[in-house]
CSV table of C-alpha atoms and ligand atoms in Angstrom, one decimal:
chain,number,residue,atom,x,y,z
A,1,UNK,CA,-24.6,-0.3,-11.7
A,2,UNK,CA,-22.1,-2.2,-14.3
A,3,UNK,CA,-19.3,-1.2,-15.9
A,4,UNK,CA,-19.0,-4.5,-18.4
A,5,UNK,CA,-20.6,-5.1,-21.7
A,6,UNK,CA,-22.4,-8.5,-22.3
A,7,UNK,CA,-19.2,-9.8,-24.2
A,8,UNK,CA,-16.8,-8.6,-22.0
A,9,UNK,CA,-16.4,-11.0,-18.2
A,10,UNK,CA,-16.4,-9.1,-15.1
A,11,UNK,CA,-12.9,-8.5,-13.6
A,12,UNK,CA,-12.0,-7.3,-10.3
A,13,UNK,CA,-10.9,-8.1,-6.4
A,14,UNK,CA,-12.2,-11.9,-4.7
A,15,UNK,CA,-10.6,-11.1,-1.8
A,16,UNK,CA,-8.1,-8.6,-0.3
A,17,UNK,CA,-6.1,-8.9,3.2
A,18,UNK,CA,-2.9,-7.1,5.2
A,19,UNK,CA,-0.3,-7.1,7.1
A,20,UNK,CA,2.3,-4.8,8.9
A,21,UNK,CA,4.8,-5.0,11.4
A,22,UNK,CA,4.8,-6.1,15.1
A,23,UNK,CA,5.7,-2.8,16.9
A,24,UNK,CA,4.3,0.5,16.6
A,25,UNK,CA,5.5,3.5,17.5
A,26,UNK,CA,3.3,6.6,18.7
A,27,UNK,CA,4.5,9.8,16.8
A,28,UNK,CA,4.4,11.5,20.1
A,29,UNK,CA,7.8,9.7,20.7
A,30,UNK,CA,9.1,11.3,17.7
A,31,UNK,CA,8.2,15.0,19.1
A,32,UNK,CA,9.7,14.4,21.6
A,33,UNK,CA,13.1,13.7,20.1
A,34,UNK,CA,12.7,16.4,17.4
A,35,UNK,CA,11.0,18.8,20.1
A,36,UNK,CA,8.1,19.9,18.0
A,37,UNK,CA,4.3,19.7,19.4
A,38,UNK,CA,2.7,15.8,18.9
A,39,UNK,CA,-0.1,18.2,16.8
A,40,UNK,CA,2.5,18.2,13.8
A,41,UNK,CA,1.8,14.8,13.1
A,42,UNK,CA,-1.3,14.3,14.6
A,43,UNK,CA,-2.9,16.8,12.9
A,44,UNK,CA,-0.6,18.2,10.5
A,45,UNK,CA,0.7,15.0,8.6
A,46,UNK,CA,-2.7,13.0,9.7
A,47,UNK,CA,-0.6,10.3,11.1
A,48,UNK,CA,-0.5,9.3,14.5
A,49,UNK,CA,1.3,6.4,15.1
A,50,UNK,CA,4.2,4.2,12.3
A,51,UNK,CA,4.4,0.3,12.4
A,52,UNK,CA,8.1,-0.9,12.6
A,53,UNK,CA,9.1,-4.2,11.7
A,54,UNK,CA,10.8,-6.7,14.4
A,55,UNK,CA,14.3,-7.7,13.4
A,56,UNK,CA,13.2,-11.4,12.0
A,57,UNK,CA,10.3,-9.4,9.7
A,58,UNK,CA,11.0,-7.9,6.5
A,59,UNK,CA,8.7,-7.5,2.7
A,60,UNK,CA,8.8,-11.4,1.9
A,61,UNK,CA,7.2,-12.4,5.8
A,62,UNK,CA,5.1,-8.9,5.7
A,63,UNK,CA,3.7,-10.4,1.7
A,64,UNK,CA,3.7,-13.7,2.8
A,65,UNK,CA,1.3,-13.1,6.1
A,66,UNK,CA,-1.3,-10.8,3.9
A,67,UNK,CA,-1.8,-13.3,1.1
A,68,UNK,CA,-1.7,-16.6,3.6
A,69,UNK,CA,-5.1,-16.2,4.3
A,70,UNK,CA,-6.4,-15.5,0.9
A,71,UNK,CA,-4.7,-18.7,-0.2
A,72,UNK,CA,-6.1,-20.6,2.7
A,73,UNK,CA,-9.7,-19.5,1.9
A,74,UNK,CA,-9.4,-20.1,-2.5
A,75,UNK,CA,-7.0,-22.3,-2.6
A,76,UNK,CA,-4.2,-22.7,-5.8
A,77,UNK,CA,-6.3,-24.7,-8.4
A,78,UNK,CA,-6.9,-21.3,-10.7
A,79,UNK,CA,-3.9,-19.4,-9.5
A,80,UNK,CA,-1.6,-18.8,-12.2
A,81,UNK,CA,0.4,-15.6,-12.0
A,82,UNK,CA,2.1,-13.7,-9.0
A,83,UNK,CA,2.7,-9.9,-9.0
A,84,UNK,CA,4.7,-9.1,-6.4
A,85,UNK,CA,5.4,-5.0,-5.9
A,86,UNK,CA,7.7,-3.4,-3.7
A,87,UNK,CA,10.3,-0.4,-3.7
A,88,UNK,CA,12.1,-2.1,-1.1
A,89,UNK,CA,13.7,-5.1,-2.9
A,90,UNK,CA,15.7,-7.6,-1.2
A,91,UNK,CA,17.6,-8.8,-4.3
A,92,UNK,CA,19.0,-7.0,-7.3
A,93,UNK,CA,18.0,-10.2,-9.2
A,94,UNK,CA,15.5,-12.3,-7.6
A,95,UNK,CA,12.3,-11.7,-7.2
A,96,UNK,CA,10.8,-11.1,-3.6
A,97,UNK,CA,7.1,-13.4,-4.7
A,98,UNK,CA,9.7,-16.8,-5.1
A,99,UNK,CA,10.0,-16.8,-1.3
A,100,UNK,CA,6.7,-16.2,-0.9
A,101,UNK,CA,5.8,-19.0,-3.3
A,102,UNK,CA,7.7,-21.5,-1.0
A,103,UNK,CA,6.0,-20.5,2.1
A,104,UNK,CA,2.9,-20.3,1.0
A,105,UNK,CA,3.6,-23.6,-0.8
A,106,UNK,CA,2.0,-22.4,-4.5
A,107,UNK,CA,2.1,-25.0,-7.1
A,108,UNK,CA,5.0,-24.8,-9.4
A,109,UNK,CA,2.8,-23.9,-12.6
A,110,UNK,CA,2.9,-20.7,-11.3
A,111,UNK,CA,4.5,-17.3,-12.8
A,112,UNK,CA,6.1,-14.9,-10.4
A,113,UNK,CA,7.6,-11.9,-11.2
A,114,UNK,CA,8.4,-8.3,-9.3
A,115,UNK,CA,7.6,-4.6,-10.1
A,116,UNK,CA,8.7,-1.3,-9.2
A,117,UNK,CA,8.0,2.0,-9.8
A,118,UNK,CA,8.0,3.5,-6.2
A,119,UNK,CA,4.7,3.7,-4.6
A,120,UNK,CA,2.9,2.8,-8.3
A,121,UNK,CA,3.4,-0.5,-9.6
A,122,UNK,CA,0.9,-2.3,-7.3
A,123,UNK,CA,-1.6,-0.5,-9.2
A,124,UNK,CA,-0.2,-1.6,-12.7
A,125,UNK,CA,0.6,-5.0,-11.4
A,126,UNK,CA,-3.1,-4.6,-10.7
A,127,UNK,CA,-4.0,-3.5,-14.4
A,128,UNK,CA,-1.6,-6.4,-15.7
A,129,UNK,CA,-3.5,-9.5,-13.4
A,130,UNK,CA,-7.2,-7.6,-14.4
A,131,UNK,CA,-6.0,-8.2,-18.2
A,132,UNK,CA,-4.4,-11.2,-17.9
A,133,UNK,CA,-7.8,-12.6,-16.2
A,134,UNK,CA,-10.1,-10.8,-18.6
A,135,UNK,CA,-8.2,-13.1,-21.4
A,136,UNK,CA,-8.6,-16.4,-19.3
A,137,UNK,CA,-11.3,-15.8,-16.7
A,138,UNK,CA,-10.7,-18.7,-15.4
A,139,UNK,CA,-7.5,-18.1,-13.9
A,140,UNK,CA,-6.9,-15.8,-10.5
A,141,UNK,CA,-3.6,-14.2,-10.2
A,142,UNK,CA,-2.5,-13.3,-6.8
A,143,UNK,CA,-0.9,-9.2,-6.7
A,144,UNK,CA,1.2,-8.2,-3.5
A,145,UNK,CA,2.3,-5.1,-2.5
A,146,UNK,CA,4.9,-5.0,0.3
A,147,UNK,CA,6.8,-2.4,1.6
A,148,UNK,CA,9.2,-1.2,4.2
A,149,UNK,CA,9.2,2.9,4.5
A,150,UNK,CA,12.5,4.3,5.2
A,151,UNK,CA,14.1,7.7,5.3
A,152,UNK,CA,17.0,9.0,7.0
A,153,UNK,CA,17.2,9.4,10.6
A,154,UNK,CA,16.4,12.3,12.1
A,155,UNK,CA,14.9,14.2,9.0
A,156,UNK,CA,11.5,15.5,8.7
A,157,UNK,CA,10.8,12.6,6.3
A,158,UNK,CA,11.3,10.1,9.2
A,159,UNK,CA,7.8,10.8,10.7
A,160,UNK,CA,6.4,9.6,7.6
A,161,UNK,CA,7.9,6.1,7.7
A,162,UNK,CA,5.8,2.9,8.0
A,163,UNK,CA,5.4,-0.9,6.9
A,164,UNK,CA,2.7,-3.1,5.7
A,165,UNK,CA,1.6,-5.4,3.0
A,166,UNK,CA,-1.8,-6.0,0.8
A,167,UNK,CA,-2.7,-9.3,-0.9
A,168,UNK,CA,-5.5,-9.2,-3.4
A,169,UNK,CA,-6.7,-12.0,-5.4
A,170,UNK,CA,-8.4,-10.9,-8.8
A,171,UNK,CA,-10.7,-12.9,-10.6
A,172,UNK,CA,-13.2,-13.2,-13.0
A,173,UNK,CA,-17.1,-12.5,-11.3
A,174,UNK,CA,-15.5,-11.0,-8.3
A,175,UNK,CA,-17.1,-11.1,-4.6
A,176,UNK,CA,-15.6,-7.4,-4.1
A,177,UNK,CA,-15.2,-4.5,-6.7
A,178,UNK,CA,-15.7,-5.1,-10.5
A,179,UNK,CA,-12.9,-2.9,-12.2
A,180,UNK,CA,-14.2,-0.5,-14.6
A,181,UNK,CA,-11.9,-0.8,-17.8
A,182,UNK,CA,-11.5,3.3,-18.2
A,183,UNK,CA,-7.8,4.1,-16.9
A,184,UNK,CA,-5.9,7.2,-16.8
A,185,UNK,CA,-2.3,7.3,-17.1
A,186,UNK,CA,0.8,9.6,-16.9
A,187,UNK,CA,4.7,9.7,-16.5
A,188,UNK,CA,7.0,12.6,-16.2
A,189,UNK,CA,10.6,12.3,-15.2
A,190,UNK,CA,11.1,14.2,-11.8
A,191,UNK,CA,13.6,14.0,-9.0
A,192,UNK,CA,11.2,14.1,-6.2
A,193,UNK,CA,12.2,10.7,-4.6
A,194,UNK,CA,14.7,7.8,-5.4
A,195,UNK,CA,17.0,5.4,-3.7
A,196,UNK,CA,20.1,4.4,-5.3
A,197,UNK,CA,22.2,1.5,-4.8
A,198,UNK,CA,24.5,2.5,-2.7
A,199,UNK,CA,21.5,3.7,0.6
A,200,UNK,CA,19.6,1.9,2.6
A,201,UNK,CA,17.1,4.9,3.0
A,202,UNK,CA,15.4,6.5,0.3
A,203,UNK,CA,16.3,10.4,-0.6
A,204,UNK,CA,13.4,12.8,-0.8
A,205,UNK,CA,12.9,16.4,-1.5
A,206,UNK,CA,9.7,16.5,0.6
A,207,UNK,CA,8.2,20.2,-0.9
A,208,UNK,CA,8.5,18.7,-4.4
A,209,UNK,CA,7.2,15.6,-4.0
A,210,UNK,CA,4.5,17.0,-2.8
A,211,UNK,CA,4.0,19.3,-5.7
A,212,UNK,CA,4.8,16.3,-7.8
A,213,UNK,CA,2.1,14.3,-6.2
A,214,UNK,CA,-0.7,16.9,-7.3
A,215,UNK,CA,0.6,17.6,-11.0
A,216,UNK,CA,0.6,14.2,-11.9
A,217,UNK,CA,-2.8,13.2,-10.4
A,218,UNK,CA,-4.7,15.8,-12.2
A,219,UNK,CA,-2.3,14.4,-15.0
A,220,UNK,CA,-4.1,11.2,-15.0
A,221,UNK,CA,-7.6,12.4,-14.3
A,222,UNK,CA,-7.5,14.3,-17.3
A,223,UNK,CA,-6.5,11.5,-19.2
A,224,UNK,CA,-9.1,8.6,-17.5
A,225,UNK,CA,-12.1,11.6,-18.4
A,226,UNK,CA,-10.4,11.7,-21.9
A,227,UNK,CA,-10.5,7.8,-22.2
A,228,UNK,CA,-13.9,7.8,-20.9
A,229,UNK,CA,-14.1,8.2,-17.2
A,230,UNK,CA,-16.5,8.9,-14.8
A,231,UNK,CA,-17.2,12.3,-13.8
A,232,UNK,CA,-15.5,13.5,-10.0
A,233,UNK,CA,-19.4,13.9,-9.0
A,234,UNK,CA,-20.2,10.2,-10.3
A,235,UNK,CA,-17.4,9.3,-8.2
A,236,UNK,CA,-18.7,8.1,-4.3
A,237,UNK,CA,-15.2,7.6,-2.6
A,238,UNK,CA,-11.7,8.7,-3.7
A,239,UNK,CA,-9.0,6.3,-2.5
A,240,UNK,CA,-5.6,8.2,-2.6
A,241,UNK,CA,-2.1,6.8,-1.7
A,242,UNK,CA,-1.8,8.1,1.3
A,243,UNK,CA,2.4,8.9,2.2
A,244,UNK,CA,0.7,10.4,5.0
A,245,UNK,CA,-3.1,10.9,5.3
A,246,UNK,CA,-3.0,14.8,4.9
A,247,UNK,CA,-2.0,14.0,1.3
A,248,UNK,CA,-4.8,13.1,0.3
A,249,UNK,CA,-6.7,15.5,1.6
A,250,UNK,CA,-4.6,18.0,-0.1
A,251,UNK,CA,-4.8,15.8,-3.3
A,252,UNK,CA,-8.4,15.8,-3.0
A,253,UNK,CA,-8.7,20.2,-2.4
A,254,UNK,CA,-6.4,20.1,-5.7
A,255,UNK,CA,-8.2,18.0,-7.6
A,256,UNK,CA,-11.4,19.5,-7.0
A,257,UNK,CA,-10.4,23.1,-7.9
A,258,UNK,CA,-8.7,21.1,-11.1
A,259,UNK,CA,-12.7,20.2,-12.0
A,260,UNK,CA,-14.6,22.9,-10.8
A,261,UNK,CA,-16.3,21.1,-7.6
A,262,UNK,CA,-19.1,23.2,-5.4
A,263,UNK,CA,-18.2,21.1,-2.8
A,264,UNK,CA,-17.3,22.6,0.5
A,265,UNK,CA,-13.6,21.6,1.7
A,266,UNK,CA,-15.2,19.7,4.9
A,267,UNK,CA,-17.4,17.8,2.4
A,268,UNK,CA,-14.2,17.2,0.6
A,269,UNK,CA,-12.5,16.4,3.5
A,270,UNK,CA,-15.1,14.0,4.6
A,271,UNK,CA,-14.8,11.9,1.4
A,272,UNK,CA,-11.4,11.1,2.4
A,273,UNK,CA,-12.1,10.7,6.0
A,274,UNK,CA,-13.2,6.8,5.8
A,275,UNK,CA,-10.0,5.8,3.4
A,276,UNK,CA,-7.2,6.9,6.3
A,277,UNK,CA,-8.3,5.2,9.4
A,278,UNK,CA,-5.6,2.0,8.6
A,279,UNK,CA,-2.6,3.9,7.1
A,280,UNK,CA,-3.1,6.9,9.7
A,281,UNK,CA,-2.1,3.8,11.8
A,282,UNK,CA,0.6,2.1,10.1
A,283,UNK,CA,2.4,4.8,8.2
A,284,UNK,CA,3.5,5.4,4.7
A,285,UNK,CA,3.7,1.4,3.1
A,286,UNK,CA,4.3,2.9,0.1
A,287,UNK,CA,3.4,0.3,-2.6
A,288,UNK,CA,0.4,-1.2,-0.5
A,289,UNK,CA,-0.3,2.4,0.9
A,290,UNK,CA,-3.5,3.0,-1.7
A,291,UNK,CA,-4.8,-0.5,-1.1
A,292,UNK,CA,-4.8,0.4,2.7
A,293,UNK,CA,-6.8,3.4,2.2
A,294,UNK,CA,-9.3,0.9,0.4
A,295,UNK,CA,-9.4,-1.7,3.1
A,296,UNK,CA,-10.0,1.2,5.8
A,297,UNK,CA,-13.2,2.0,3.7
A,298,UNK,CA,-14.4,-1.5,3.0
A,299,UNK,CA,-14.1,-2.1,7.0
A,300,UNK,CA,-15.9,1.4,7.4
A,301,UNK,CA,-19.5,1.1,8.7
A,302,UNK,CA,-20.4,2.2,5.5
A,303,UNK,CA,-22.9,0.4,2.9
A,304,UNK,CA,-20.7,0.5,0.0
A,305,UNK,CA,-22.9,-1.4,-2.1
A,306,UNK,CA,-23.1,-0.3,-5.6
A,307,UNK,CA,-21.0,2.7,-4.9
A,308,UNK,CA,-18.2,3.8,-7.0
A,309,UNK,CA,-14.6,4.2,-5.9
A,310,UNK,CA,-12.4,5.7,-7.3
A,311,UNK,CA,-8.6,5.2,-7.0
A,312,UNK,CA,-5.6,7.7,-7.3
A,313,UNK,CA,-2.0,6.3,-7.5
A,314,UNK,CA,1.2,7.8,-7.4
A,315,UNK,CA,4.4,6.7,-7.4
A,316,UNK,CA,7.5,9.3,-7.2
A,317,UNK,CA,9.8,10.0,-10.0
A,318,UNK,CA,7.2,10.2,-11.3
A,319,UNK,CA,4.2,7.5,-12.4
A,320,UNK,CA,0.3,8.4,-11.5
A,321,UNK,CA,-2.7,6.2,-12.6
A,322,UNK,CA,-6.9,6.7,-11.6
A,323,UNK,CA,-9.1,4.2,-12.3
A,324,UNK,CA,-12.2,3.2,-10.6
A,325,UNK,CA,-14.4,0.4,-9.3
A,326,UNK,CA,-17.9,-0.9,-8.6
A,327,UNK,CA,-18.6,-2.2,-4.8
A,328,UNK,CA,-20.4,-5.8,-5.7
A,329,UNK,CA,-23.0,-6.7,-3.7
A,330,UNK,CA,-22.5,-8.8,-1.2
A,331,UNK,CA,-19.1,-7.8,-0.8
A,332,UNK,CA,-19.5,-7.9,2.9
A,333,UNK,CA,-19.2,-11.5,3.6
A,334,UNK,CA,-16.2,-11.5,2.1
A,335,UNK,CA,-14.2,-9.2,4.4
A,336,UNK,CA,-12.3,-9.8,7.8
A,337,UNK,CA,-13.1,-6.6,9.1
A,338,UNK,CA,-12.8,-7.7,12.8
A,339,UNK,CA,-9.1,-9.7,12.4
A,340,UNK,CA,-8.0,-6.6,10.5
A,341,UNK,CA,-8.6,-3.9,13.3
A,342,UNK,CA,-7.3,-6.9,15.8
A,343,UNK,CA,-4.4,-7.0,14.2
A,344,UNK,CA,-3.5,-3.2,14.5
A,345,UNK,CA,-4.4,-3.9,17.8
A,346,UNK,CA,-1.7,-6.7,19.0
A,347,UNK,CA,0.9,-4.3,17.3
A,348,UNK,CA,3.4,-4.2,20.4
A,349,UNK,CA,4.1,-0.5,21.3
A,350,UNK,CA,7.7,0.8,21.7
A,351,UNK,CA,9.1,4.1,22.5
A,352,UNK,CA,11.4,6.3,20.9
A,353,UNK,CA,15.0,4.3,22.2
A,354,UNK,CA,13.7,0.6,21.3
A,355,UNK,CA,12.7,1.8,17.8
A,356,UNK,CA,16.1,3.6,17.4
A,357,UNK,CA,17.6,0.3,18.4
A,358,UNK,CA,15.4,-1.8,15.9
A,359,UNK,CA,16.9,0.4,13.6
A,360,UNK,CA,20.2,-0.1,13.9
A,361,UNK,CA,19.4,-4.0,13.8
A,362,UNK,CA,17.8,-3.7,10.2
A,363,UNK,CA,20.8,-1.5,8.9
A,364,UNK,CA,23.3,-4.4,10.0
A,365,UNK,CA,21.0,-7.5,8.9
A,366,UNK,CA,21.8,-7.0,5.4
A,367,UNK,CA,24.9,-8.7,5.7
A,368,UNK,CA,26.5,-12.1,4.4
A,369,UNK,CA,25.6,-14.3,7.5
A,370,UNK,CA,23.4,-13.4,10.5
A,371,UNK,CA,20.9,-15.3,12.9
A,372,UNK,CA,17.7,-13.9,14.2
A,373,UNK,CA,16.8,-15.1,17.3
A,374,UNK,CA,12.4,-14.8,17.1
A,375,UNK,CA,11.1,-11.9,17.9
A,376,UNK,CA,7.8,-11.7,15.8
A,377,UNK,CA,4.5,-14.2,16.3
A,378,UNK,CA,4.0,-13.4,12.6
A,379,UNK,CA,3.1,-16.7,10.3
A,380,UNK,CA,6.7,-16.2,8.7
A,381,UNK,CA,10.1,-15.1,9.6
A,382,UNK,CA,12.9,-14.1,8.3
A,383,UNK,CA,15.5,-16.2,9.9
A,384,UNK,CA,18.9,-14.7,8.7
A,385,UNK,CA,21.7,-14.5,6.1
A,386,UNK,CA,23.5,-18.1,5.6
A,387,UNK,CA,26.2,-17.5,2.7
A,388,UNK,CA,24.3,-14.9,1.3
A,389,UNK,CA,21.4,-16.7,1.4
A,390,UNK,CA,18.0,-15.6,3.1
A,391,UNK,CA,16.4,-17.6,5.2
A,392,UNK,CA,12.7,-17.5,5.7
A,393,UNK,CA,10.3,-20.3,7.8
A,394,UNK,CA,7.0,-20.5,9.4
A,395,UNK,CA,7.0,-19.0,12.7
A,396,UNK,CA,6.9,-22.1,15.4
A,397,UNK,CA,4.2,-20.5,18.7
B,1,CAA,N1,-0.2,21.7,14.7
B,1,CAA,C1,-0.9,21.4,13.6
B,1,CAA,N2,-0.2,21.4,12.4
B,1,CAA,C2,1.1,21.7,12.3
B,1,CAA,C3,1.8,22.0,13.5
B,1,CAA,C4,1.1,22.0,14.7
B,1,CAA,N3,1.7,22.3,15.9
B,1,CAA,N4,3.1,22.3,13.1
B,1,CAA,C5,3.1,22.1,11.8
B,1,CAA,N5,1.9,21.8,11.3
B,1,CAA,C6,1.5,21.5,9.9
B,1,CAA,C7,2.1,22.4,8.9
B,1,CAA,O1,1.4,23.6,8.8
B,1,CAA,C8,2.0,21.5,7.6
B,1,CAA,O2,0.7,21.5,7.2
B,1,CAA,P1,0.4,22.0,5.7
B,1,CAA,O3,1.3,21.3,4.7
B,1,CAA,O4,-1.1,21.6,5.5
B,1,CAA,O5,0.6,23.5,5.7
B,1,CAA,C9,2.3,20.1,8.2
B,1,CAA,O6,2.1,20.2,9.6
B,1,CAA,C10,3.7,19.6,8.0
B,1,CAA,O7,4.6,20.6,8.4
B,1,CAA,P2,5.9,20.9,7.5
B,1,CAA,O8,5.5,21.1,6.1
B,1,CAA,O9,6.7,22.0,8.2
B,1,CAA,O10,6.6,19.5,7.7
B,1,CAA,P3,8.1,19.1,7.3
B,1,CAA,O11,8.7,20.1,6.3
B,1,CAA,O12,8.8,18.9,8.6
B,1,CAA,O13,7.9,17.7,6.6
B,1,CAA,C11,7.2,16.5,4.6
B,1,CAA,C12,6.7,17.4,5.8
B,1,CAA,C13,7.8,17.4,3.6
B,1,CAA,C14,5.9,15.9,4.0
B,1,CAA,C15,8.2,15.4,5.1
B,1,CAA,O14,7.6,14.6,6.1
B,1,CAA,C16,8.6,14.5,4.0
B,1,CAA,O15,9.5,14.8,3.2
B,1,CAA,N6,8.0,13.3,3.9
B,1,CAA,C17,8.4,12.3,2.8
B,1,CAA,C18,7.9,12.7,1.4
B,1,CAA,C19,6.5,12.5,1.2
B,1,CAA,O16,5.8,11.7,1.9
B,1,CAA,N7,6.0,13.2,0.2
B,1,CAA,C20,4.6,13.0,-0.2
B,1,CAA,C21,4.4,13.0,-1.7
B,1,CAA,S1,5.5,11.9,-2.5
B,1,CAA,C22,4.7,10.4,-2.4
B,1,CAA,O17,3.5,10.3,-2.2
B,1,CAA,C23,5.5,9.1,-2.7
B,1,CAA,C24,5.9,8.5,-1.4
B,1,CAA,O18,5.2,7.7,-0.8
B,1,CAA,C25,7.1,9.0,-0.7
């Protein structure tokens, strides 16, 4: 299958890799604190366990880690443009990718720049490098999404919390998925999640945004069928951004009614089943969260070969875009499948009072000089605040 015309080059992922934090907490901590039966999450969120972030790791060592290894293996020579997305900005000003640039020691012909639009603008940051290739295929641009999940203590949001970063290089003849140029779009002004200057954790009206969520998908599948989408039955595997896995699953019911589907709702189900198994793990990342769900399926034992994905992202307040992808051939050589599950592996587990504690740490580090003493064994770290400076170096073993 191809999505291209003869005149048109083939655009799409070379290479994609993560990272998260270096705890993690089981959710069966958090039951215990809010006294509620482990099954809430477990079963009824679809999360069992949230990666929390050691106090000398933030979004520029978390972005910094994923991409280090995709730099290592391509090298700079075509790398012109980095799109670095987050909702949980460091810097009113500067963007987040400049650090990164330094540690990872990119040329200084090099464009980096920052998006937001909560949990979406990975996926136009995306759209943006696939055009900006499909002008010059000979150039790669480098999109990170980073994020550090945060809601206020002791609220029903807080079991949906999380942390991790995706790197993906896209390029012209790409080893991975060739990006199919229909795309649906949609924006509608809602108040279903927003963090304003003045707080550290973001403030949700959970019912909504789950409400939210579902409008504006089926929003933007209407419009990628209008623009000249594939059908949901041409569609092999749905990748949703996954706050916490059960939304997707209740994405997916929705949609399907939305289209008329014959499917039974454990053969839906099961189409989402192979995207979770990573962000069930790590939490909500928010801006990497629907690139997560992707990896989980690339690593899946599945032969994606020539398969259609497709990809459903949404980003509160309220931004939702589906477009889709064709699995290359090949595309298995090009994976770390192994060093991925490894590294959710090493995650050091914590319970319920050393988490509180790491907390507290991250609320105070935002301050005009601190030191970290090294806690993570993460490439990078975020050293401290020097005169309102951040400090970030390579990790020494
Ligand atoms: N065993 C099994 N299931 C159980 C259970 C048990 N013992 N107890 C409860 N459940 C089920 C409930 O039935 C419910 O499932 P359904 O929704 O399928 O009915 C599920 O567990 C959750 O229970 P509640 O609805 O009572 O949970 P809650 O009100 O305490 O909190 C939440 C849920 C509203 C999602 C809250 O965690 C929240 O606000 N999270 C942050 C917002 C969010 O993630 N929204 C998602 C869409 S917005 C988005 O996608 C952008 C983004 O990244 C934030």
């Amino acid at each position: 299958m191809t999505a291209s015309s003869p005149n048109t080059p083939v655009v799409g992922l070379e290479d994609i890799a993560f990272a998260t934090g270096a705890n993690r907490i089981d959710l069966a901590e958090l039951a215990g604190r809010f006294g509620v039966d482990p099954a809430k999450y477990y079963v009824g969120l679809g999360q069992s366990e949230m990666s929390v972030l050691a106090a000398d790791e933030d979004i520029v060592t978390m972005a910094a880690a994923a991409a280090a290894p995709i730099i290592e293996r391509h090298g700079t020579e075509r790398l012109r443009t980095v799109l670095f997305a987050t909702e949980s900005g460091i810097d009113q000003s500067k963007a987040a990718g400049v650090y990164v640039h330094r540690l990872l020691g990119l040329p200084q012909a090099v464009r980096v720049v920052e998006l937001k639009q909560a949990c979406y603008s990975a996926t136009a940051a995306l759209q943006f490098a696939a055009a900006l290739v499909a002008r010059t295929p000979g150039e790669q641009v480098l999109v990170i999404a980073s994020d550090v999940a945060r809601y206020e203590l002791h609220s029903n949001a807080e079991p949906t919390q999380g942390a991790g970063a995706v790197a993906m290089l896209v390029a012209a003849d790409p080893s991975l998925i060739e990006l199919e140029a229909p795309t649906g779009v949609y924006t509608k002004d809602v108040m279903d999640f927003w963090r304003p200057n003045h707080s550290a954790t973001a403030i949700v009206d959970g019912k909504l945004s789950i409400s939210a969520y579902q409008d504006a998908i089926e929003g933007a599948w209407e419009d990628f069928r209008s623009r000249g989408g594939a059908a949901f039955d041409e569609v092999d595997h749905f990748c949703y951004h996954q706050p916490f896995t059960k939304m997707a699953i209740k994405a997916h019911r929705h949609l399907a009614k939305v289209v008329g589907s014959e499917l039974t709702q454990a053969e839906l189900d099961a189409q989402i089943e192979p995207t979770t198994g990573y962000n069930r793990r790590i939490g909500n990342s928010y801006t990497a969260s629907v690139y997560l769900a992707l990896l989980a399926l690339l690593d899946s034992d599945l032969d994606l070969t020539g398969e259609r994905i497709g990809f459903l992202s949404y980003g509160s307040g309220a931004v939702a875009e589906v477009f889709s992808g064709i699995v290359r051939s090949g595309y298995r050589s090009a994976l770390r499948s192994e060093d991925n599950r490894a590294q959710l592996d090493a995650r050091t587990a914590i319970d319920d009072a050393r988490y509180l504690q790491l907390l507290g740490d991250a609320a105070a580090a935002d301050v005009h000089d601190v030191v970290h003493p090294q806690q993570t064994s993460a490439p990078f770290r975020f050293a401290g605040v020097a005169a309102d400076q951040r400090q970030y170096e390579p990790t020494t073993a």
